[in-house]
Amino acid sequence: MSVPLSILDLAHISANETAKDSFDASVTLAQRAEDWGYKRIWYAEHHNMTSIASSATSVLISHVAAHTSKIRLGAGGIMLPNHAPLTIAEQFGTLETLNPGRIDLGLGRAPGSDQKTMQALRRDPSSSDSFPQDVLELQGYLGDTSRIPGINAVPGKGTHVPLYILGSSLFGAKLAAMLGLPYAFASHFAPNALRDAVSIYRREFKPSEQLAEPYVIAGVNVIIADTTEQAQQDFLASRRTRVSLLLGRGRTFTDDEADMLLDSPAGQQVLQMARYSAVGTPSEVRAYLDEFTEHAQADELITVSTGTNREAWLRTFELLADVSNLVPA
């Protein structure tokens, strides 16, 4: 690949698995990804979702870091309006202190949940309005000079944990450009504004102490198998799972029922979310990712495997590393 490859591990709790099984799988993936040559692995903050185990994101990062030695680990991302900036500075300052030079902090402003869960988190619906100010406050806590006189993050101060702005709209692009921070676009599930957002970010970018030039990370779904037919079968299974999760409201559907949902207008919207998906043999996926890198004007790709079983999930990342000629750090 002409750009670095990274991984977004959604910490799935698959059928017949527990959260502990998911954590064990995340450790296995990180250990192998380290050997395969991936640049970083990120974990996302989601709440009240029975299929995702990364709600306590910083705790999961710490657990995986304790079982690896080189690969960068981070949040992709922390939903900052759910938290006090000081608390996040202390958490990630602790992570950086324990794992020097290995920690990233991606920041988003969405709730990572539904309205009812947002209330359970004690989140004010208007809290996202202060996201830009909260990012600056957090940046101060992790830097050398706090923006709040007399308040310091311990640990945190002076760790300079690198910040990344996550987004799926023009808002995040403009904010990342204004602050001179790297920008990660969630094109793996929200593809519509990708090109416009990246164009605005690159055009309006202002250099900062952290970053001299624009840096774009673009998300993309990947499923690789030994044959095109097997990869397409795995992709269909993942689409059935996704439509059931997003439209099922707690129900479990048969394959036929899921296919009927996929053919509905709502199902078509779910399919559109996965527009940027590389599916096929290693060479087919490599060709797609080369084209996608150009299309997204990306400096790095963060890949998401939507394989429906652990073997296929791990195999995708192994085959991608091999065909991309990744080299361990």
PDB file of C-alpha atoms in Angstrom, residues 134-288:
ATOM      1  CA  ASP A 134     -13.952  21.196  25.220  1.00  0.00           C
ATOM      2  CA  VAL A 135     -11.336  20.025  22.696  1.00  0.00           C
ATOM      3  CA  LEU A 136      -9.220  23.099  23.438  1.00  0.00           C
ATOM      4  CA  GLU A 137      -9.602  22.596  27.185  1.00  0.00           C
ATOM      5  CA  LEU A 138      -8.564  18.948  26.842  1.00  0.00           C
ATOM      6  CA  GLN A 139      -5.617  19.914  24.651  1.00  0.00           C
ATOM      7  CA  GLY A 140      -4.451  22.322  27.337  1.00  0.00           C
ATOM      8  CA  TYR A 141      -4.606  19.660  30.038  1.00  0.00           C
ATOM      9  CA  LEU A 142      -2.445  17.309  27.933  1.00  0.00           C
ATOM     10  CA  GLY A 143      -0.025  20.066  26.976  1.00  0.00           C
ATOM     11  CA  ASP A 144       2.302  22.164  29.081  1.00  0.00           C
ATOM     12  CA  THR A 145      -0.145  24.927  30.045  1.00  0.00           C
ATOM     13  CA  SER A 146      -3.702  24.393  31.207  1.00  0.00           C
ATOM     14  CA  ARG A 147      -6.348  26.754  29.863  1.00  0.00           C
ATOM     15  CA  ILE A 148      -8.066  26.631  33.258  1.00  0.00           C
ATOM     16  CA  PRO A 149      -5.860  28.409  35.826  1.00  0.00           C
ATOM     17  CA  GLY A 150      -5.003  26.220  38.779  1.00  0.00           C
ATOM     18  CA  ILE A 151      -6.382  23.027  37.222  1.00  0.00           C
ATOM     19  CA  ASN A 152      -3.978  20.365  35.941  1.00  0.00           C
ATOM     20  CA  ALA A 153      -4.381  16.784  34.782  1.00  0.00           C
ATOM     21  CA  VAL A 154      -2.255  14.403  36.854  1.00  0.00           C
ATOM     22  CA  PRO A 155      -1.237  12.287  35.019  1.00  0.00           C
ATOM     23  CA  GLY A 156      -1.748  14.132  31.758  1.00  0.00           C
ATOM     24  CA  LYS A 157       0.088  17.427  31.865  1.00  0.00           C
ATOM     25  CA  GLY A 158       3.018  17.435  29.470  1.00  0.00           C
ATOM     26  CA  THR A 159       2.185  14.060  27.912  1.00  0.00           C
ATOM     27  CA  HIS A 160       1.087  15.671  24.627  1.00  0.00           C
ATOM     28  CA  VAL A 161      -1.150  12.744  23.691  1.00  0.00           C
ATOM     29  CA  PRO A 162      -1.930  13.389  20.000  1.00  0.00           C
ATOM     30  CA  LEU A 163      -5.518  14.425  19.308  1.00  0.00           C
ATOM     31  CA  TYR A 164      -7.544  13.476  16.231  1.00  0.00           C
ATOM     32  CA  ILE A 165     -10.898  14.938  15.241  1.00  0.00           C
ATOM     33  CA  LEU A 166     -13.392  12.304  14.105  1.00  0.00           C
ATOM     34  CA  GLY A 167     -16.331  13.187  11.939  1.00  0.00           C
ATOM     35  CA  SER A 168     -18.834  12.343   9.260  1.00  0.00           C
ATOM     36  CA  SER A 169     -19.836  15.879   8.302  1.00  0.00           C
ATOM     37  CA  LEU A 170     -18.357  19.221   7.332  1.00  0.00           C
ATOM     38  CA  PHE A 171     -18.388  20.418  10.955  1.00  0.00           C
ATOM     39  CA  GLY A 172     -15.565  18.093  12.018  1.00  0.00           C
ATOM     40  CA  ALA A 173     -13.578  18.913   8.888  1.00  0.00           C
ATOM     41  CA  LYS A 174     -13.722  22.637   9.590  1.00  0.00           C
ATOM     42  CA  LEU A 175     -12.849  22.172  13.265  1.00  0.00           C
ATOM     43  CA  ALA A 176      -9.880  19.892  12.539  1.00  0.00           C
ATOM     44  CA  ALA A 177      -8.602  22.368   9.951  1.00  0.00           C
ATOM     45  CA  MET A 178      -8.993  25.333  12.291  1.00  0.00           C
ATOM     46  CA  LEU A 179      -7.174  23.576  15.155  1.00  0.00           C
ATOM     47  CA  GLY A 180      -4.500  22.044  12.931  1.00  0.00           C
ATOM     48  CA  LEU A 181      -5.328  18.481  13.972  1.00  0.00           C
ATOM     49  CA  PRO A 182      -5.497  15.216  12.001  1.00  0.00           C
ATOM     50  CA  TYR A 183      -8.944  14.396  10.647  1.00  0.00           C
ATOM     51  CA  ALA A 184     -10.482  10.910  10.592  1.00  0.00           C
ATOM     52  CA  PHE A 185     -13.606  10.517   8.463  1.00  0.00           C
ATOM     53  CA  ALA A 186     -16.102   7.751   9.281  1.00  0.00           C
ATOM     54  CA  SER A 187     -16.606   6.735   5.656  1.00  0.00           C
ATOM     55  CA  HIS A 188     -16.992   3.087   6.681  1.00  0.00           C
ATOM     56  CA  PHE A 189     -20.564   3.841   7.830  1.00  0.00           C
ATOM     57  CA  ALA A 190     -21.304   7.473   6.852  1.00  0.00           C
ATOM     58  CA  PRO A 191     -19.946   7.876   3.315  1.00  0.00           C
ATOM     59  CA  ASN A 192     -21.960  10.758   1.906  1.00  0.00           C
ATOM     60  CA  ALA A 193     -19.840  13.795   2.806  1.00  0.00           C
ATOM     61  CA  LEU A 194     -16.407  12.187   2.459  1.00  0.00           C
ATOM     62  CA  ARG A 195     -15.070  14.095  -0.548  1.00  0.00           C
ATOM     63  CA  ASP A 196     -16.505  17.467   0.438  1.00  0.00           C
ATOM     64  CA  ALA A 197     -15.261  17.144   4.023  1.00  0.00           C
ATOM     65  CA  VAL A 198     -11.731  16.166   3.014  1.00  0.00           C
ATOM     66  CA  SER A 199     -11.585  18.956   0.431  1.00  0.00           C
ATOM     67  CA  ILE A 200     -12.642  21.568   2.996  1.00  0.00           C
ATOM     68  CA  TYR A 201     -10.209  20.196   5.573  1.00  0.00           C
ATOM     69  CA  ARG A 202      -7.243  20.330   3.215  1.00  0.00           C
ATOM     70  CA  ARG A 203      -8.153  23.777   1.893  1.00  0.00           C
ATOM     71  CA  GLU A 204      -8.711  25.404   5.296  1.00  0.00           C
ATOM     72  CA  PHE A 205      -5.982  23.601   7.316  1.00  0.00           C
ATOM     73  CA  LYS A 206      -3.860  25.786   9.575  1.00  0.00           C
ATOM     74  CA  PRO A 207      -0.552  24.350  10.853  1.00  0.00           C
ATOM     75  CA  SER A 208      -0.288  23.763  14.600  1.00  0.00           C
ATOM     76  CA  GLU A 209       2.233  22.644  17.181  1.00  0.00           C
ATOM     77  CA  GLN A 210       1.003  19.056  16.702  1.00  0.00           C
ATOM     78  CA  LEU A 211       0.756  18.986  12.915  1.00  0.00           C
ATOM     79  CA  ALA A 212       2.452  20.921  10.115  1.00  0.00           C
ATOM     80  CA  GLU A 213       0.487  19.483   7.164  1.00  0.00           C
ATOM     81  CA  PRO A 214      -3.051  18.106   6.756  1.00  0.00           C
ATOM     82  CA  TYR A 215      -3.441  14.431   7.614  1.00  0.00           C
ATOM     83  CA  VAL A 216      -6.536  12.455   6.600  1.00  0.00           C
ATOM     84  CA  ILE A 217      -7.523   9.009   7.860  1.00  0.00           C
ATOM     85  CA  ALA A 218     -10.424   7.419   5.980  1.00  0.00           C
ATOM     86  CA  GLY A 219     -12.480   4.464   7.184  1.00  0.00           C
ATOM     87  CA  VAL A 220     -13.254   1.561   4.844  1.00  0.00           C
ATOM     88  CA  ASN A 221     -14.882  -1.856   5.288  1.00  0.00           C
ATOM     89  CA  VAL A 222     -12.862  -4.891   4.234  1.00  0.00           C
ATOM     90  CA  ILE A 223     -13.726  -8.555   3.742  1.00  0.00           C
ATOM     91  CA  ILE A 224     -11.134 -10.833   2.142  1.00  0.00           C
ATOM     92  CA  ALA A 225     -11.394 -14.538   1.390  1.00  0.00           C
ATOM     93  CA  ASP A 226      -9.538 -17.012  -0.775  1.00  0.00           C
ATOM     94  CA  THR A 227     -12.251 -16.743  -3.447  1.00  0.00           C
ATOM     95  CA  THR A 228     -14.474 -13.893  -4.620  1.00  0.00           C
ATOM     96  CA  GLU A 229     -17.557 -16.058  -4.046  1.00  0.00           C
ATOM     97  CA  GLN A 230     -16.665 -16.753  -0.410  1.00  0.00           C
ATOM     98  CA  ALA A 231     -15.957 -13.068   0.242  1.00  0.00           C
ATOM     99  CA  GLN A 232     -19.324 -12.103  -1.236  1.00  0.00           C
ATOM    100  CA  GLN A 233     -21.065 -14.715   0.913  1.00  0.00           C
ATOM    101  CA  ASP A 234     -19.350 -13.294   4.003  1.00  0.00           C
ATOM    102  CA  PHE A 235     -20.355  -9.783   2.927  1.00  0.00           C
ATOM    103  CA  LEU A 236     -23.991 -10.854   2.547  1.00  0.00           C
ATOM    104  CA  ALA A 237     -23.913 -12.373   6.032  1.00  0.00           C
ATOM    105  CA  SER A 238     -22.523  -9.133   7.442  1.00  0.00           C
ATOM    106  CA  ARG A 239     -25.242  -7.107   5.694  1.00  0.00           C
ATOM    107  CA  ARG A 240     -27.907  -9.378   7.138  1.00  0.00           C
ATOM    108  CA  THR A 241     -26.429  -8.899  10.586  1.00  0.00           C
ATOM    109  CA  ARG A 242     -26.253  -5.126  10.162  1.00  0.00           C
ATOM    110  CA  VAL A 243     -29.839  -4.740   8.975  1.00  0.00           C
ATOM    111  CA  SER A 244     -31.058  -6.876  11.860  1.00  0.00           C
ATOM    112  CA  LEU A 245     -29.121  -4.822  14.391  1.00  0.00           C
ATOM    113  CA  LEU A 246     -30.238  -1.472  12.998  1.00  0.00           C
ATOM    114  CA  LEU A 247     -33.831  -2.297  12.106  1.00  0.00           C
ATOM    115  CA  GLY A 248     -34.693  -5.316  14.236  1.00  0.00           C
ATOM    116  CA  ARG A 249     -35.403  -3.498  17.520  1.00  0.00           C
ATOM    117  CA  GLY A 250     -34.325  -6.523  19.500  1.00  0.00           C
ATOM    118  CA  ARG A 251     -35.765  -9.130  17.127  1.00  0.00           C
ATOM    119  CA  THR A 252     -33.741 -11.903  15.514  1.00  0.00           C
ATOM    120  CA  PHE A 253     -34.472 -12.458  11.829  1.00  0.00           C
ATOM    121  CA  THR A 254     -34.054 -15.469   9.595  1.00  0.00           C
ATOM    122  CA  ASP A 255     -31.930 -15.015   6.475  1.00  0.00           C
ATOM    123  CA  ASP A 256     -35.064 -14.721   4.341  1.00  0.00           C
ATOM    124  CA  GLU A 257     -36.521 -12.064   6.650  1.00  0.00           C
ATOM    125  CA  ALA A 258     -33.245 -10.146   6.655  1.00  0.00           C
ATOM    126  CA  ASP A 259     -33.128 -10.266   2.847  1.00  0.00           C
ATOM    127  CA  MET A 260     -36.664  -8.873   2.682  1.00  0.00           C
ATOM    128  CA  LEU A 261     -35.582  -6.041   4.973  1.00  0.00           C
ATOM    129  CA  LEU A 262     -32.553  -5.363   2.780  1.00  0.00           C
ATOM    130  CA  ASP A 263     -34.885  -4.954  -0.202  1.00  0.00           C
ATOM    131  CA  SER A 264     -37.022  -2.396   1.654  1.00  0.00           C
ATOM    132  CA  PRO A 265     -36.346   1.379   1.512  1.00  0.00           C
ATOM    133  CA  ALA A 266     -35.000   1.291   5.070  1.00  0.00           C
ATOM    134  CA  GLY A 267     -32.793  -1.650   4.180  1.00  0.00           C
ATOM    135  CA  GLN A 268     -31.423   0.175   1.168  1.00  0.00           C
ATOM    136  CA  GLN A 269     -30.381   3.004   3.476  1.00  0.00           C
ATOM    137  CA  VAL A 270     -28.521   0.483   5.627  1.00  0.00           C
ATOM    138  CA  LEU A 271     -26.770  -0.875   2.532  1.00  0.00           C
ATOM    139  CA  GLN A 272     -25.810   2.623   1.479  1.00  0.00           C
ATOM    140  CA  MET A 273     -23.963   3.045   4.775  1.00  0.00           C
ATOM    141  CA  ALA A 274     -21.483   0.387   3.629  1.00  0.00           C
ATOM    142  CA  ARG A 275     -20.867   1.994   0.219  1.00  0.00           C
ATOM    143  CA  TYR A 276     -17.117   1.964   0.757  1.00  0.00           C
ATOM    144  CA  SER A 277     -16.446  -1.755   1.139  1.00  0.00           C
ATOM    145  CA  ALA A 278     -13.544  -3.725  -0.285  1.00  0.00           C
ATOM    146  CA  VAL A 279     -14.772  -7.282  -0.821  1.00  0.00           C
ATOM    147  CA  GLY A 280     -13.029 -10.085  -2.683  1.00  0.00           C
ATOM    148  CA  THR A 281      -9.712 -11.877  -3.001  1.00  0.00           C
ATOM    149  CA  PRO A 282      -6.530 -10.224  -1.709  1.00  0.00           C
ATOM    150  CA  SER A 283      -5.639  -8.800  -5.129  1.00  0.00           C
ATOM    151  CA  GLU A 284      -9.182  -7.512  -5.716  1.00  0.00           C
ATOM    152  CA  VAL A 285      -9.245  -5.801  -2.346  1.00  0.00           C
ATOM    153  CA  ARG A 286      -5.800  -4.328  -2.848  1.00  0.00           C
ATOM    154  CA  ALA A 287      -6.913  -2.779  -6.143  1.00  0.00           C
ATOM    155  CA  TYR A 288     -10.060  -1.364  -4.524  1.00  0.00           C
TER     156      TYR A 288
END
